[in-house]
Coordinates of C-alpha atoms in Angstrom, one line a residue:
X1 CA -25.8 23.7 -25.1
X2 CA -28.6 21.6 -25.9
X3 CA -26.3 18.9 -27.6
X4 CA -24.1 18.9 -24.4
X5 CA -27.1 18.4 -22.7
X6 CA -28.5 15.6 -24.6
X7 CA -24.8 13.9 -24.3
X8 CA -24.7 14.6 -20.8
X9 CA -28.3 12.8 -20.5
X10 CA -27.1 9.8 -22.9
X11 CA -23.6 9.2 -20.7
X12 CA -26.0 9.2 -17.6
X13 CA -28.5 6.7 -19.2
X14 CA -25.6 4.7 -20.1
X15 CA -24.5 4.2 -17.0
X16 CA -27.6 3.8 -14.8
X17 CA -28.3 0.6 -17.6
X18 CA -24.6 -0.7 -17.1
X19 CA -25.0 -0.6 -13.2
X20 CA -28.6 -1.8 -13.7
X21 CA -27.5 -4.6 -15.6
X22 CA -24.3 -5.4 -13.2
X23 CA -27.0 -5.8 -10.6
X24 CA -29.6 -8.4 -12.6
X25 CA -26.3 -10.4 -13.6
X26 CA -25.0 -10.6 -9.9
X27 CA -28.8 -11.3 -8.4
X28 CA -28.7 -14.1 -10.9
X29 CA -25.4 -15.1 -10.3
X30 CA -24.0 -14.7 -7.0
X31 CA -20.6 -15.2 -6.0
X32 CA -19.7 -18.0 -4.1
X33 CA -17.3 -18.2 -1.5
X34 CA -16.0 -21.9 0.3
X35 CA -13.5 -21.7 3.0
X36 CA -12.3 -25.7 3.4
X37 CA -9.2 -26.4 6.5
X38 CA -8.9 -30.0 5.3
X39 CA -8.5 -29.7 1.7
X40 CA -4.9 -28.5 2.7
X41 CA -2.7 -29.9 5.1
X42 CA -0.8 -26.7 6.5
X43 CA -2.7 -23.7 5.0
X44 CA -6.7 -22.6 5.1
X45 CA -8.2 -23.2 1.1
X46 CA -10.5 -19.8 0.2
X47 CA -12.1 -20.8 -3.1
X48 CA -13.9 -17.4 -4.6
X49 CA -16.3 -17.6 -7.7
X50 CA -18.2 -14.5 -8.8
X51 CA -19.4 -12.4 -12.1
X52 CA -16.0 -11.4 -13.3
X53 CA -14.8 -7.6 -13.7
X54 CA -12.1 -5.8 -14.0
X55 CA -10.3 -4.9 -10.8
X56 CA -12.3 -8.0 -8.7
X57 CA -9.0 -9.9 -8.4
X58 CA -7.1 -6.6 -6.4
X59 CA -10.6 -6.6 -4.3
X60 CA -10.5 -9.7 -3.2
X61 CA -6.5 -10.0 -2.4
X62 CA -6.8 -6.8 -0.7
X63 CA -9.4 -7.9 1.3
X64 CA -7.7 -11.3 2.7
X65 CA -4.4 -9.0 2.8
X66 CA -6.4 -6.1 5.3
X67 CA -7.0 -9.2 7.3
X68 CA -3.3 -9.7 7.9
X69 CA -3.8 -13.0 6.5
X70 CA -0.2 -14.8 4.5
X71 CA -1.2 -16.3 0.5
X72 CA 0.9 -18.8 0.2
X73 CA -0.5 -20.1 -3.0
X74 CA -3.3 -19.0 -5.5
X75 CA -4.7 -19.9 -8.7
X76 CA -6.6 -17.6 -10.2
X77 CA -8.4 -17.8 -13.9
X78 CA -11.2 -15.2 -14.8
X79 CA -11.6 -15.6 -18.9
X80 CA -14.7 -15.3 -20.5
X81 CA -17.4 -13.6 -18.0
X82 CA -16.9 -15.4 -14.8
X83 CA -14.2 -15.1 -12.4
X84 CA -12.0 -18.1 -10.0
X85 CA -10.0 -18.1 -7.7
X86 CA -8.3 -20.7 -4.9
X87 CA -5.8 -19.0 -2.6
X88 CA -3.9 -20.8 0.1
X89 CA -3.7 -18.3 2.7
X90 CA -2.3 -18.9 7.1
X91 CA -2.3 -16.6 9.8
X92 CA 0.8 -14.5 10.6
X93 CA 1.6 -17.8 13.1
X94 CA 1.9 -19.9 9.7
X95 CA -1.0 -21.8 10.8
X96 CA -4.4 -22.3 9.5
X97 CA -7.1 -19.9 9.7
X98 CA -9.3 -21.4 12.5
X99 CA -11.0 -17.9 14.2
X100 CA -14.9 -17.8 13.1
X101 CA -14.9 -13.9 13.6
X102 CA -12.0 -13.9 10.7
X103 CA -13.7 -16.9 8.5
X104 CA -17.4 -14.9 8.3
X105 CA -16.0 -11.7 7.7
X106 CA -14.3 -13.5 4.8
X107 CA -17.6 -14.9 3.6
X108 CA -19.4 -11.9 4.2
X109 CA -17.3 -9.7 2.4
X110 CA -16.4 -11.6 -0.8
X111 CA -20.0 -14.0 -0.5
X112 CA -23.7 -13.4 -1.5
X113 CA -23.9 -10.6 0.7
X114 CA -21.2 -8.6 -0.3
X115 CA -21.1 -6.0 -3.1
X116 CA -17.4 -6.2 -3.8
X117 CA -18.3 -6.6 -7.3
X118 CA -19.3 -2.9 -7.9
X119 CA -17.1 -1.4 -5.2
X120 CA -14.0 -0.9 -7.6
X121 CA -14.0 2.8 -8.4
X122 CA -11.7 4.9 -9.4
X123 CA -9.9 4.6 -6.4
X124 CA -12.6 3.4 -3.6
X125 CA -13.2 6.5 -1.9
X126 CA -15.3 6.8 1.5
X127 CA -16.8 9.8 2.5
X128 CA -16.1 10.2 6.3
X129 CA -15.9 13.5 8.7
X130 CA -13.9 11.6 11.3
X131 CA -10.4 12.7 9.2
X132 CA -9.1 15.0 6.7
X133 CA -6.7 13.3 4.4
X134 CA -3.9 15.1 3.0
X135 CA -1.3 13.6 0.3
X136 CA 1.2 14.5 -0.1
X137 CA 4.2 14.3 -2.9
X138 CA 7.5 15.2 -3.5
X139 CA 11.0 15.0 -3.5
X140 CA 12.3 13.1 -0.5
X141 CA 15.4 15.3 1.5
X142 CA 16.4 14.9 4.6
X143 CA 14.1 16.4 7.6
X144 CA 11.3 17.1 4.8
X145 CA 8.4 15.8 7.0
X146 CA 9.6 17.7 10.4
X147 CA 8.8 20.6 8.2
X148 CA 5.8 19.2 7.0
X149 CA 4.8 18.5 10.6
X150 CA 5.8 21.7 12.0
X151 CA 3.1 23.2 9.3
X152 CA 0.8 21.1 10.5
X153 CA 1.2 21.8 14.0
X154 CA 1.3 25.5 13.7
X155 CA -2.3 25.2 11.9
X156 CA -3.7 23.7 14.9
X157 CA -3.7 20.4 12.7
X158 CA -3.2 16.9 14.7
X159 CA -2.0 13.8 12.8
X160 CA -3.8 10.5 13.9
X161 CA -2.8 8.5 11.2
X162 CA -0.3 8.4 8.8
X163 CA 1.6 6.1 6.4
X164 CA 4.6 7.4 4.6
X165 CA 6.9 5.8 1.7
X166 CA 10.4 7.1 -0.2
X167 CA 11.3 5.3 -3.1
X168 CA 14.0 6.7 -5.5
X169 CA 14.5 9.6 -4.5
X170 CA 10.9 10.4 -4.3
X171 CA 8.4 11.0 -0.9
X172 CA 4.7 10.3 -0.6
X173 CA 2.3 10.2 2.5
X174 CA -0.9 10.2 3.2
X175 CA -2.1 11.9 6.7
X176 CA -5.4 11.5 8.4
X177 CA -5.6 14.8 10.2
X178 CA -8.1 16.4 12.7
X179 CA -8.9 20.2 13.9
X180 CA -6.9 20.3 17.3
X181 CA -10.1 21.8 19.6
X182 CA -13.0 19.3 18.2
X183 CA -11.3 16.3 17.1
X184 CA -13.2 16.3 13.5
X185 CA -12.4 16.5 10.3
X186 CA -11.5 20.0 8.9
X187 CA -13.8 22.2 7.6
X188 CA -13.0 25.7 7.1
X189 CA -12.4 26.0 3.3
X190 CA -9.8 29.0 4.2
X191 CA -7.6 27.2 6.5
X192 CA -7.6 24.2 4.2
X193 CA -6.4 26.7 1.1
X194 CA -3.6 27.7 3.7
X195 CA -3.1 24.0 4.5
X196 CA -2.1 22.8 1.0
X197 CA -0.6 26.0 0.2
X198 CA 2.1 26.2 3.1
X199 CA 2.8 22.5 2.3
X200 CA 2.9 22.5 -1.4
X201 CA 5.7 25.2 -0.4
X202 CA 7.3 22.5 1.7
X203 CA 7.5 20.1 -0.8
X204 CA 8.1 22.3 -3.6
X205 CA 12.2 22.5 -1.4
X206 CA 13.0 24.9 -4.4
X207 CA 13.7 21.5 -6.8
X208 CA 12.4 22.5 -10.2
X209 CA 13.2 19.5 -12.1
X210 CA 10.6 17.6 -10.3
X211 CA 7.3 18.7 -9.2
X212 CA 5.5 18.5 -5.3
X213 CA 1.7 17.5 -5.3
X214 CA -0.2 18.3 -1.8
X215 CA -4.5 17.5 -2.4
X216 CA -6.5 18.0 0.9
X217 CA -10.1 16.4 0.8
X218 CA -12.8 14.7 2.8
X219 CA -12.9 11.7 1.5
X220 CA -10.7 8.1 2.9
X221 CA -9.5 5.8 0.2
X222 CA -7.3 3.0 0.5
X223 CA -3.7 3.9 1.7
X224 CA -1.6 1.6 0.5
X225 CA -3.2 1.6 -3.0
X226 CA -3.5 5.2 -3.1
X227 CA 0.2 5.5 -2.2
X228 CA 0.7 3.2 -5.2
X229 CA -1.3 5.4 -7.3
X230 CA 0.6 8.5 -6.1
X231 CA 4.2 7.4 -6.7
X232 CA 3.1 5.6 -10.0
X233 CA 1.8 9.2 -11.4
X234 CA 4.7 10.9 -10.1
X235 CA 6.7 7.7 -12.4
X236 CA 9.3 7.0 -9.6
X237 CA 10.0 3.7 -11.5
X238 CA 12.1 5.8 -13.7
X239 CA 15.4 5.4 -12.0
X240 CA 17.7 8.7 -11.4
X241 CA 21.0 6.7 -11.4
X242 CA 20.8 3.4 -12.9
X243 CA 24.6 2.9 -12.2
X244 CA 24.1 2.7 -8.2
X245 CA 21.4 0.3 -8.7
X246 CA 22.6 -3.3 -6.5
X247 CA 21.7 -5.2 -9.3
X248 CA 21.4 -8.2 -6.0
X249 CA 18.5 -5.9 -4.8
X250 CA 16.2 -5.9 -7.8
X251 CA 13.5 -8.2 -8.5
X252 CA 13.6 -10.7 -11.3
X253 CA 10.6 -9.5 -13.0
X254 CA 10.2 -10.5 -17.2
X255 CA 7.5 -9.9 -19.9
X256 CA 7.4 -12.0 -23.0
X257 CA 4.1 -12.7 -25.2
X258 CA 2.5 -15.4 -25.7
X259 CA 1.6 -15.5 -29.4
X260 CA -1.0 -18.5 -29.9
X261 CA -3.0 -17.4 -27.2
X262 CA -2.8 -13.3 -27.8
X263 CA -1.7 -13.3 -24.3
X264 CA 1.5 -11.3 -22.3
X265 CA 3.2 -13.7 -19.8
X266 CA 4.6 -12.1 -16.5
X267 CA 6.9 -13.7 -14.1
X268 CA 8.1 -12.2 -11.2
X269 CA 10.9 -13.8 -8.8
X270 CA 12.1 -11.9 -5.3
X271 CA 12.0 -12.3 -2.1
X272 CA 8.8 -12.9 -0.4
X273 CA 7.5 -10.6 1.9
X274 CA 4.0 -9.6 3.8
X275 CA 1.6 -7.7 1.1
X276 CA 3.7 -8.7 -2.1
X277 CA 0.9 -10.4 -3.9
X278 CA -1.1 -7.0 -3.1
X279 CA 1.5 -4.7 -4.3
X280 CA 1.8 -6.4 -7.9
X281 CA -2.0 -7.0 -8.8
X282 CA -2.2 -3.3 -7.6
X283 CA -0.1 -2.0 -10.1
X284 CA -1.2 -4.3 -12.8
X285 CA -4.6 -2.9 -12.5
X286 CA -4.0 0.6 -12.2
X287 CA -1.8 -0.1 -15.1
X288 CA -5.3 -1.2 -16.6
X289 CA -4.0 -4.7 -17.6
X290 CA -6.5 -7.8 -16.9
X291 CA -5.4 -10.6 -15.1
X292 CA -6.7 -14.0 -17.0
X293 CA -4.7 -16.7 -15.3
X294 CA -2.3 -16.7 -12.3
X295 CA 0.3 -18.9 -10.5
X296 CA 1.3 -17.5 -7.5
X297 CA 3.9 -19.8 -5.1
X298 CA 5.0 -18.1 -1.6
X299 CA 5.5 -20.9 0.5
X300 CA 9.4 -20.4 1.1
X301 CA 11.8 -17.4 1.2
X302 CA 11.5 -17.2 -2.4
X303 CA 7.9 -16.2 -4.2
X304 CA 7.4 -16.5 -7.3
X305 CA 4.5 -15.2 -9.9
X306 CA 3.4 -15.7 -12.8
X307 CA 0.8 -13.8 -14.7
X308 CA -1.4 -14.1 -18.0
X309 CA -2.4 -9.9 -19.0
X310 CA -3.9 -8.6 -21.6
X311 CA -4.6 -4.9 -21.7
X312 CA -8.2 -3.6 -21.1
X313 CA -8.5 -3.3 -24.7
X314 CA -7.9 -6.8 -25.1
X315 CA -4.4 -6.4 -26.5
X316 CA -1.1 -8.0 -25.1
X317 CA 2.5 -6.3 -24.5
X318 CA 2.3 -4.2 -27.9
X319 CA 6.2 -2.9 -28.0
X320 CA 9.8 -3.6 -26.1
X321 CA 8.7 0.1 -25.1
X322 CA 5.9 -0.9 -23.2
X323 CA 7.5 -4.2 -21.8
X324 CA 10.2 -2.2 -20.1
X325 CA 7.4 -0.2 -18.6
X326 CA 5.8 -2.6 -17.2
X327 CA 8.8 -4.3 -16.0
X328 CA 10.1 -1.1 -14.4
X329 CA 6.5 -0.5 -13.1
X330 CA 6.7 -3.4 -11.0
X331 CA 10.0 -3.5 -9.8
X332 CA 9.3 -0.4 -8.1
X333 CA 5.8 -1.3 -6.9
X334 CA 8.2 -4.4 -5.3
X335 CA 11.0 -2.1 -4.0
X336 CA 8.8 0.7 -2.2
X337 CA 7.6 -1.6 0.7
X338 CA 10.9 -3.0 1.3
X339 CA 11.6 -2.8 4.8
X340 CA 14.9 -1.9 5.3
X341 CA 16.9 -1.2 9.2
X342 CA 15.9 -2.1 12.6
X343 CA 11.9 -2.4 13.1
X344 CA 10.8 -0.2 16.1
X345 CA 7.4 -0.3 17.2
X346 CA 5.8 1.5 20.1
X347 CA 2.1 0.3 21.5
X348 CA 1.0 2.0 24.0
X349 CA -1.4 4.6 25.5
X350 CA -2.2 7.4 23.6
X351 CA -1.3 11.0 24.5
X352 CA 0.5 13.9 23.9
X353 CA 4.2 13.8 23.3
X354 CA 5.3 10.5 22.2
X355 CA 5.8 10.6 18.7
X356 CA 7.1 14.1 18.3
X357 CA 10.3 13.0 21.3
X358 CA 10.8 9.7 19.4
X359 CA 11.6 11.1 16.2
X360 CA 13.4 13.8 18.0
X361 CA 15.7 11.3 19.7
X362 CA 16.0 9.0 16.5
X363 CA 17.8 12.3 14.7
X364 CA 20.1 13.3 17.9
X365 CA 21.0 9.8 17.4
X366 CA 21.7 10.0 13.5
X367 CA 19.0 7.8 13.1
X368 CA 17.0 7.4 9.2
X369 CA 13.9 6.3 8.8
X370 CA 13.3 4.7 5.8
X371 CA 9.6 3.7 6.5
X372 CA 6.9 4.5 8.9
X373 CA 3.3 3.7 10.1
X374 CA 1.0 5.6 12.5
X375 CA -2.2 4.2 13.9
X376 CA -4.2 5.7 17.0
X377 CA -7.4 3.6 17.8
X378 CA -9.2 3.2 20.8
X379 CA -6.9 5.0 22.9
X380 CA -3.6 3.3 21.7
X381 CA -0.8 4.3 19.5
X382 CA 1.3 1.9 17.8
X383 CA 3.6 3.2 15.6
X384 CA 5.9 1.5 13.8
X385 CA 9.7 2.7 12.5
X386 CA 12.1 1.1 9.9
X387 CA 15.4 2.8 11.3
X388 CA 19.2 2.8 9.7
X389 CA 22.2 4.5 10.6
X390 CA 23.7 7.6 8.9
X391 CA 24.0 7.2 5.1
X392 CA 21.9 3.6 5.4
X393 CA 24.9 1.7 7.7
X394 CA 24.0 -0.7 10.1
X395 CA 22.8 0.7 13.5
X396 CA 25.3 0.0 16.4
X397 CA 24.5 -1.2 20.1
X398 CA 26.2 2.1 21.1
X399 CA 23.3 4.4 19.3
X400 CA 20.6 1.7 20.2
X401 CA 22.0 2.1 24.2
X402 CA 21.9 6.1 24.2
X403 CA 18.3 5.6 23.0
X404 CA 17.6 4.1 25.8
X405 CA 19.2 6.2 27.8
X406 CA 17.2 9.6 26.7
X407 CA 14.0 7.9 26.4
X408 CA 14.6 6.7 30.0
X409 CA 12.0 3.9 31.7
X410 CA 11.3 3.2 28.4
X411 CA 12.1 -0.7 27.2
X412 CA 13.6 -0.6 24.0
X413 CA 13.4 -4.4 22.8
X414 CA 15.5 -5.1 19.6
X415 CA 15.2 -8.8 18.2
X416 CA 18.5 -9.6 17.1
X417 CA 21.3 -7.7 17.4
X418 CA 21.7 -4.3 16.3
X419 CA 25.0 -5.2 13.7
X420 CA 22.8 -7.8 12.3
X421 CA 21.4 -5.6 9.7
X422 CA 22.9 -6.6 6.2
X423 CA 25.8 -4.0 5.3
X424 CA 24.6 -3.8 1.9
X425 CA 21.1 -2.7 2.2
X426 CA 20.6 0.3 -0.2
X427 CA 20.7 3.5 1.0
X428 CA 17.3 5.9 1.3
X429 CA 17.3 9.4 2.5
X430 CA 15.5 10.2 5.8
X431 CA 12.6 12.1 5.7
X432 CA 10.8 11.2 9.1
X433 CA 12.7 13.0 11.5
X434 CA 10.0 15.2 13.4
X435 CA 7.1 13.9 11.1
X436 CA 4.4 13.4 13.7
X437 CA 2.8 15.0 16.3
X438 CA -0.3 13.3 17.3
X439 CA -4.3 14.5 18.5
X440 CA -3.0 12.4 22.2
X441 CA 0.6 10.8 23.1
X442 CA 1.7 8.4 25.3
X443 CA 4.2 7.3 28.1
X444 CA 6.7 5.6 26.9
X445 CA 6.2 2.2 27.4
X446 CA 6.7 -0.7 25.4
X447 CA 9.4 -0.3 22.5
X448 CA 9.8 -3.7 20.1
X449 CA 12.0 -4.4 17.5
X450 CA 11.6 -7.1 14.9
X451 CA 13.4 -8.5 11.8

């Protein structure tokens, strides 16, 4: 016991010097942040220096990507112990970053002042008692989240935010729930036992071959990277039928070392989309690979990326073995974000009703969802839908009129029409239908589609 105690005391030392000495090295070198609009003729220049580390690249493009903001270019290089970076990024307009509020948040949060440097944990978790969040894993069936809901509602349990992905064959979501009488976070250790128990049962959907995962805590971490996390544990990158795979639907992603300079080279080709820069460094990192240069080029349909890695142990690509896995890794860390269907978003007041009747009407309608967002703040709801006909066909102006028909007053906007969605967009199963039933809904007011 005493040797225990003596390592205990010696891991603990350890680590107080290492954060003590993370803090010296950043007090006497501080990062540096310069935000230029004329260097570039059509995009904002963001120029970041700093004390490198590992995971400081995913920090800082998760930060400009929480903005909303588009990285059209970026150059990164972080050998030896200091760490550069130039991205190109434009507002969603295309147009250059001119609002002040966004450009000192920028400099705040990656500048002097910040302390992004020693924020990358294990997975960034926040204490808060504004939420419990549940996760939730498993294999994705039709109507699998009305069940999940129905749990939820039953324990008194009100969903205020939720974000939800499928991806070969596989489910995971993470839920920001509150107790239905005060609005808080959950506390009673008995009904959260019950909570995860009755859901784990859920997911479980007697499939043996592939386990469900439902963890209830506290604590708020970064959704989208903890959905990463999620699917990568549960290793949905390992395809269950290769053979149905469009081949036109995969990204052109290769690994090859790089022998004179001990390095791994990654290129990655596919069609750009919002948050695609995010989703790759993300999985590079939790795949604990370091990121020494970078060439990333978004600035038409097409993006393209290139990557420098050497494991965390200093080691490139060691086997074909491990290249497919990488390869495979981020392919699907490409794949799970792709929005396929119609985009549906309602934004409107918040209150009871809304979300539960629109999911409703979306399966009387043989409606899937492949995708979904939900967001209450400040009194609004905007929820947002990625929707597909039966068996992922294209939705038709008949289903998209009867929807408007139930819903009633509602004005159902769909850029585009309905038969415009591409015929060959790979099926996903629905598991939306019923999935949410928020703390307040709304009237229905405003319903917008985009492409």
């Amino acid at each position: 016991m005493a040797f225990i105690s003596e390592v205990k005391m010696s891991y603990s030392s350890s680590h107080y010097m290492d954060d003590e000495y993370e803090k010296l090295f950043r007090r006497m070198n501080p990062p540096r942040v310069v935000i230029d609009n004329e260097a570039c003729k059509n995009a904002t220049v963001i120029r970041v220096d700093s004390a490198n580390k590992h995971g400081i690249l995913l920090e800082v493009v998760q930060i400009l990507t929480d903005l909303s903001l588009i990285i059209t270019k970026a150059y990164i290089s972080s050998d030896g112990g200091w760490f550069m970076d130039v991205f190109n990024v434009t507002g969603q307009d295309g147009n250059k970053v001119t609002d002040e509020v966004i450009l000192d948040y920028i400099r705040k949060s990656l500048g002097p002042e910040s302390c992004f440097p020693t924020t990358m944990r294990s997975v960034g978790v926040k204490q808060t008692m504004d939420h419990t969040a549940i996760e939730l894993m498993g294999s994705d069936r039709p109507g699998l989240l009305s069940e999940v809901s129905a749990v939820l509602t039953n324990l008194k349990c009100n969903i205020v935010n939720a974000e939800v992905w499928t991806h070969n064959t596989r489910a995971a979501a993470v839920m920001h729930v509150t107790d239905e009488g005060t609005g808080s976070a959950i506390t009673d250790s008995q009904r959260l036992s019950l909570v995860k128990e009755l859901l784990c049962n859920v997911l479980g959907g007697g499939n043996r071959k592939r386990g469900a995962k439902t963890v209830v805590t506290d604590d708020s971490t970064h959704t989208d990277r903890r959905l990463h996390q999620m699917m990568f544990d549960d290793r949905d990158y390992e395809r269950v039928d290769d053979d149905d795979f469009d081949e036109k639907q995969r990204p052109n992603v290769d690994v090859v070392n790089w022998s004179d300079k001990d390095y791994s080279v990654v290129t990655i080709e596919c069609k750009d989309r919002p948050k695609l820069l995010f989703d790759t460094v993300c999985t590079l990192t939790d795949m604990q690979y370091v990121v020494f240069h970078a060439n990333i080029d978004a600035e038409g349909p097409q993006a393209y990326q290139e990557y420098y890695i050497k494991h965390i142990d200093g080691s490139p690509v060691k086997s074909d073995a491990e290249r497919q896995r990488v390869i495979h890794c981020l392919e699907a860390a490409i794949e799970r974000r792709v929005s396929e269907g119609l985009k549906l978003e309602i934004c409107t007041t918040d209150r009871v009703g809304l979300l539960s009747n629109v999911t409703r009407i979306f399966r009387e309608n043989s409606l899937t969802v492949t995708r979904a967002e939900v967001t209450t703040k400040g009194g609004k709801a905007v929820n947002t839908f990625y929707v597909s006909g039966a068996s992922g066909c294209i939705v038709d102006s008949k289903t998209i009129e009867s929807i408007r028909q139930t819903i009633g007053n509602t004005i159902l906007k769909v850029k585009g029409s309905p038969e415009s969605v591409p015929q060959d967009s790979p099926t996903r199963s629905s598991i939306f239908s019923g999935l949410f039933k928020s703390r307040s809904f709304v009237n229905f007011g405003l319903v917008k589609s985009y492409s």
